[in-house]
Short mmCIF file of C-alpha atoms in Angstrom, two decimals:
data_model
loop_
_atom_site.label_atom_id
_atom_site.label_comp_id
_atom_site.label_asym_id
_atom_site.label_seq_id
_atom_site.Cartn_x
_atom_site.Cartn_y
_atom_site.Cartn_z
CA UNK G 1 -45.76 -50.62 226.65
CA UNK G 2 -44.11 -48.45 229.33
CA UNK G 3 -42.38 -45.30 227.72
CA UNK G 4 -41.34 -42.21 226.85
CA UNK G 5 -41.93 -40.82 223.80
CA UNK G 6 -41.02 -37.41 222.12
CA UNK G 7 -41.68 -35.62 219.00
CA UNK G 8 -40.73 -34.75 216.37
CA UNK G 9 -37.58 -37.13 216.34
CA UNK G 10 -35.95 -35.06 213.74
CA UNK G 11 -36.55 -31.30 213.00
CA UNK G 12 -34.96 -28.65 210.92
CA UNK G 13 -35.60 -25.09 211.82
CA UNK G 14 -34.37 -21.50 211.31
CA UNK G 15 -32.98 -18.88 213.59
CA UNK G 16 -35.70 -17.43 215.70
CA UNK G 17 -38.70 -19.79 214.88
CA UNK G 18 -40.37 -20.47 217.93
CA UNK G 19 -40.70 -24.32 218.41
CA UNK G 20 -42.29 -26.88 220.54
CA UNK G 21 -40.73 -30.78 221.34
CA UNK G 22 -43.27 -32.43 223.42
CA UNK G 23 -42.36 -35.22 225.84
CA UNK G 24 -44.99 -37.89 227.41
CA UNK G 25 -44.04 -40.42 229.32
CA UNK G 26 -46.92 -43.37 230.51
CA UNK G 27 -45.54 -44.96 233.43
CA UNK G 28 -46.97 -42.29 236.35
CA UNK G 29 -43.67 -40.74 236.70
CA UNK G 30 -43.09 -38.09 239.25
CA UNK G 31 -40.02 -36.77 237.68
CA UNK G 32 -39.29 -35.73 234.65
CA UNK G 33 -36.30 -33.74 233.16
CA UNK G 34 -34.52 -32.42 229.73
CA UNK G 35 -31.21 -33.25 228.48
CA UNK G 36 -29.22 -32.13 225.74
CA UNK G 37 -26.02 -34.58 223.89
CA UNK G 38 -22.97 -32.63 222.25
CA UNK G 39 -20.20 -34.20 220.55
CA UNK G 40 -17.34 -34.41 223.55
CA UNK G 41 -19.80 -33.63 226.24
CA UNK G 42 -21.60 -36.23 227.07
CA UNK G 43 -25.38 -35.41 228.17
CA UNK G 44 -26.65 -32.27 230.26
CA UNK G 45 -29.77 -31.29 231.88
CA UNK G 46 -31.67 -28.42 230.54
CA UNK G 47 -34.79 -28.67 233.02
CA UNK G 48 -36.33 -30.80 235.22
CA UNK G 49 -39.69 -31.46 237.11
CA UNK G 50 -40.15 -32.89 240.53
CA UNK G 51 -43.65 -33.20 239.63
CA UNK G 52 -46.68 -31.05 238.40
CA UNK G 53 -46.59 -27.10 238.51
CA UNK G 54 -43.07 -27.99 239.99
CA UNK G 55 -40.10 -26.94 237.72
CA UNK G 56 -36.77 -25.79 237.81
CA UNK G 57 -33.17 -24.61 235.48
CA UNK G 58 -30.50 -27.51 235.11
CA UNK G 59 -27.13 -26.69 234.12
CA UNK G 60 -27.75 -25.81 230.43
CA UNK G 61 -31.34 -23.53 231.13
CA UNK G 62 -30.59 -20.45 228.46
CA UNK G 63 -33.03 -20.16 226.00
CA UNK G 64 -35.17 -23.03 226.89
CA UNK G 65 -38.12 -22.68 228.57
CA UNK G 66 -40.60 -25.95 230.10
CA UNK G 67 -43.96 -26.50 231.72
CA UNK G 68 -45.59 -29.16 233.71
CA UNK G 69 -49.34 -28.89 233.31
CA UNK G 70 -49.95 -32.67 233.71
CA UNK G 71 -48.18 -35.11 235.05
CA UNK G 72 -47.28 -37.26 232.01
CA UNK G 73 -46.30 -34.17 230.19
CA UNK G 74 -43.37 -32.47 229.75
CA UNK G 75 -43.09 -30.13 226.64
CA UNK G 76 -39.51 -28.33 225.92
CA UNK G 77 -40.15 -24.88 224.26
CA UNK G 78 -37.38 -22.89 222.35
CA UNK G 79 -39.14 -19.01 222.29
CA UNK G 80 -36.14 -18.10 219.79
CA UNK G 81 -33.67 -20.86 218.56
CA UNK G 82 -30.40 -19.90 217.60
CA UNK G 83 -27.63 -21.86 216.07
CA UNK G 84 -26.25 -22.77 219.27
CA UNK G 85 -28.97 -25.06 220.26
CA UNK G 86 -28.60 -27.38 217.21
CA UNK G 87 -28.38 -30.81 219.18
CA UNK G 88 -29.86 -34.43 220.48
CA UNK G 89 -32.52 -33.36 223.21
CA UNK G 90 -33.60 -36.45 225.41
CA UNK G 91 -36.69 -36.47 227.51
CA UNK G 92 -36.28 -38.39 230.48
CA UNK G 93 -38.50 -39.79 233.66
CA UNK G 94 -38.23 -41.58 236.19
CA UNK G 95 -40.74 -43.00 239.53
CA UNK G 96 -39.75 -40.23 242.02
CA UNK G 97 -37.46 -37.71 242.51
CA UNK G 98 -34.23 -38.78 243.84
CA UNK G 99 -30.59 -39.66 242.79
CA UNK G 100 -31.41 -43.71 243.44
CA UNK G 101 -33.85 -44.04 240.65
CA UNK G 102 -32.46 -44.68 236.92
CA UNK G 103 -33.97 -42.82 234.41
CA UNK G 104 -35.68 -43.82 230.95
CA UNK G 105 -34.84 -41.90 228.43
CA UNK G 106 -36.96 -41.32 225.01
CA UNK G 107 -35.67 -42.03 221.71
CA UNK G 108 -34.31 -38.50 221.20
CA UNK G 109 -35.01 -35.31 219.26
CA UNK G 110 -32.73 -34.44 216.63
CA UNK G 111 -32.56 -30.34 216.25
CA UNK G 112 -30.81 -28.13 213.52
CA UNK G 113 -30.98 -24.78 213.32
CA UNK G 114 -29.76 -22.56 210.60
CA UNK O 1 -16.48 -30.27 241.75
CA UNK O 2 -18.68 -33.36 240.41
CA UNK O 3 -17.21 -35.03 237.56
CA UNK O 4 -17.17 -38.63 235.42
CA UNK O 5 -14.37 -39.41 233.36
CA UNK O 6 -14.51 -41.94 230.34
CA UNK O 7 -10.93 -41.42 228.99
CA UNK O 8 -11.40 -43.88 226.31
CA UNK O 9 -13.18 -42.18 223.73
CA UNK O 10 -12.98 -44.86 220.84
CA UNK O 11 -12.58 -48.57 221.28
CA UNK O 12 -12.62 -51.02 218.55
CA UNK O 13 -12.09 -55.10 218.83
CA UNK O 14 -13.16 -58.41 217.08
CA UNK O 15 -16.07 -60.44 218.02
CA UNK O 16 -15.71 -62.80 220.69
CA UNK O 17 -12.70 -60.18 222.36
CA UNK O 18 -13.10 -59.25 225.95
CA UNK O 19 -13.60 -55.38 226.37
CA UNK O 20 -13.47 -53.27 229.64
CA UNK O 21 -14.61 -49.59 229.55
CA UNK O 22 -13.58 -47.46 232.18
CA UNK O 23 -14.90 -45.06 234.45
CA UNK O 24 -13.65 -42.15 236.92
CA UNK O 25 -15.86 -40.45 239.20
CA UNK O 26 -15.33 -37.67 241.30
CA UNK O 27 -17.52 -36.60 243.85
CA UNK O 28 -17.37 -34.85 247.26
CA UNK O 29 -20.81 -36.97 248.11
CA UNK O 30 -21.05 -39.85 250.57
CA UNK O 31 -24.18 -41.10 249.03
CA UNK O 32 -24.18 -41.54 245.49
CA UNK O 33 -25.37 -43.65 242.65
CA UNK O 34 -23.15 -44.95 239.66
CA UNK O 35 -24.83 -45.85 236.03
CA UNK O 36 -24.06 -46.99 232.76
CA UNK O 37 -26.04 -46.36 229.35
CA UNK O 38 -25.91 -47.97 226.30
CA UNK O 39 -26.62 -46.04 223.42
CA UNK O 40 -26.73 -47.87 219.86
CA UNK O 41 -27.01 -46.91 216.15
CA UNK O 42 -30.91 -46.57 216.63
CA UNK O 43 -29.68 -43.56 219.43
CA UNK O 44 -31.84 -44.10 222.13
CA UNK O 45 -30.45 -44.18 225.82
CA UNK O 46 -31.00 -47.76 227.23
CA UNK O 47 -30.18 -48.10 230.89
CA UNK O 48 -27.98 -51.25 232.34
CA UNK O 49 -27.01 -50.98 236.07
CA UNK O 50 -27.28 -48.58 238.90
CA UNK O 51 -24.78 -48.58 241.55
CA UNK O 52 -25.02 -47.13 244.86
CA UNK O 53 -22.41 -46.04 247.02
CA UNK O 54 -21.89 -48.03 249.40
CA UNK O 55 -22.59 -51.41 247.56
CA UNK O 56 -18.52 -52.34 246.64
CA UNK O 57 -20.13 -55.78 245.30
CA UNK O 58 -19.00 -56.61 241.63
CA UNK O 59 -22.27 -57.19 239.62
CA UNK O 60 -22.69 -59.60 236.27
CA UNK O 61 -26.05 -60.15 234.42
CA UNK O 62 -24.81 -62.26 231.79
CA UNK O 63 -21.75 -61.20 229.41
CA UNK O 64 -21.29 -57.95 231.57
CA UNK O 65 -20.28 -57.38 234.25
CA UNK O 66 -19.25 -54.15 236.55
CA UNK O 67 -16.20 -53.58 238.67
CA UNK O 68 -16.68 -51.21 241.27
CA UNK O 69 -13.97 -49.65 243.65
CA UNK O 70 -14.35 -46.73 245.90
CA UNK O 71 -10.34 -46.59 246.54
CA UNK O 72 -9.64 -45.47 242.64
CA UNK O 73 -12.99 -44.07 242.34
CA UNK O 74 -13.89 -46.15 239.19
CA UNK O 75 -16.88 -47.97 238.02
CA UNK O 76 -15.46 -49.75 235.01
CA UNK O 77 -17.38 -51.88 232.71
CA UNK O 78 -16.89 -55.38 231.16
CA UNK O 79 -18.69 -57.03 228.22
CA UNK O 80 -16.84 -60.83 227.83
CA UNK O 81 -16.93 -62.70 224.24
CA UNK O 82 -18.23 -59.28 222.50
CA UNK O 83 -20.65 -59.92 219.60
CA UNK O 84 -21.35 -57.02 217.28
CA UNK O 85 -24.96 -56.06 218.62
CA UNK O 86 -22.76 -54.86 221.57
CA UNK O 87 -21.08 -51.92 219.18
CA UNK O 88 -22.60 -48.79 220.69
CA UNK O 89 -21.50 -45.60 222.25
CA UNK O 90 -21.39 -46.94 226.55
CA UNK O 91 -21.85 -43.67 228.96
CA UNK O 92 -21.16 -43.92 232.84
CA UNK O 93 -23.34 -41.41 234.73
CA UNK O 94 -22.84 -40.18 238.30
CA UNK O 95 -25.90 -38.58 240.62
CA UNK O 96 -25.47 -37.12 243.95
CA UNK O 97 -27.69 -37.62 247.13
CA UNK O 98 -26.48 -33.74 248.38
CA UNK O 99 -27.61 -32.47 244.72
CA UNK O 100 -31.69 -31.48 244.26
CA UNK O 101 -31.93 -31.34 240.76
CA UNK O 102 -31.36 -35.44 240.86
CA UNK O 103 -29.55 -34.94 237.40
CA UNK O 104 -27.12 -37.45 236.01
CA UNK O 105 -23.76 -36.27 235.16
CA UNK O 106 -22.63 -37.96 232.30
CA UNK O 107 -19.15 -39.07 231.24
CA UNK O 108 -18.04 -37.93 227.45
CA UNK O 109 -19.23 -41.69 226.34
CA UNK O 110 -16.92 -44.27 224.93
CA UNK O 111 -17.81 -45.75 221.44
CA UNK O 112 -17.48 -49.65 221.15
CA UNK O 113 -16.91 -51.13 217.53
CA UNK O 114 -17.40 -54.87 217.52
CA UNK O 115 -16.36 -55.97 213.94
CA UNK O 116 -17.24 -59.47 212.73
#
């Protein structure tokens, strides 16, 4: 089954404990990028990858960092989580870069930190 | 500056209602692509249409169907004879030809309550 999948879905964390959400995706995607969902704001991109080695800040890059070692991976890395980043991360891919293709989404990571 | 609108933030109707969810878009862009999401309980992102810019054409696949108009700037949303597998929170998302991150810029969402 074509996807993307993320994990964990749901992690609890404290203030300053480095932490790792992986994203994979199977469908030979070129692009990949990072999203996070706040109450009121709809979604908005962390990172994104036009394709391996390739990687670059979204709107919302502070205190996230990414790499692109493979193509079907896309792992979001928090060196030193703070409060502030307690939200609903979403991996997402899609065939090539461009502004014509839709993206799929994974199910979602679900991040508190105290 | 790039922008989508989804002034309706809560919705709620009875099964079998008609429902339209709106959508403003601003853009300075000449070649851009329109999309909805559906998000349910379960709160994963499930794509429904994309919508380019020069495509005016009014799209249904079923009980939805899309209104598009390039004069008001609006991509608005219709689901006919709701049922309540349709209650979930609807985003409209905007991406620009002109912009090379390829990101979608998402409306605020609007949250649909079917009751039975």
């Amino acid at each position: 089954e074509a996807q993307v999948t993320q994990n964990p879905r749901y992690l609890i964390t404290v203030t300053g404990k480095k932490l790792t959400v992986t994203c994979s995706q199977n469908m030979n995607h070129e692009y990949m990028s990072w999203y996070r969902q706040d109450p009121g704001l709809g979604l908005r991109q962390i990172y994104y990858s036009m394709n391996v080695e390739v990687t670059d800040k979204g709107d919302v890059p502070e205190g996230y960092k990414v790499s692109r070692k493979e193509k079907r991976n896309f792992p979001l890395i928090l060196e030193s989580p703070s409060p502030n980043q307690t939200s609903l991360y979403f991996c997402a891919s899609s065939w090539a870069s461009g502004s014509s293709y839709e993206q799929y989404f994974g199910p979602g990571t679900r991040l508190t930190v105290t | 500056a790039q922008k989508v609108t989804q002034a309706q933030t809560e919705i709620s109707v009875v099964e079998k209602e008609d429902v339209t969810l709106d959508c403003v878009y601003e853009t300075r862009d000449t070649t851009y692509y329109l999309f909805w999401y559906k998000q349910p309980p379960s709160g994963e992102l499930v794509f429904l249409i994309r919508r380019n810019s020069f495509d005016e054409q009014n799209e249904i696949s079923g009980r939805y169907s899309w209104n598009f108009q390039k004069s008001t700037s609006s991509f608005n949303f219709t689901i006919t004879a709701s049922q309540v597998v349709d209650s979930a929170v609807y985003f409209c998302a905007l991406s620009e030809e002109m912009d090379s991150s390829y990101k979608l810029i998402f409306g605020s969402g609007t949250r649909l309550l079917v009751r039975p």
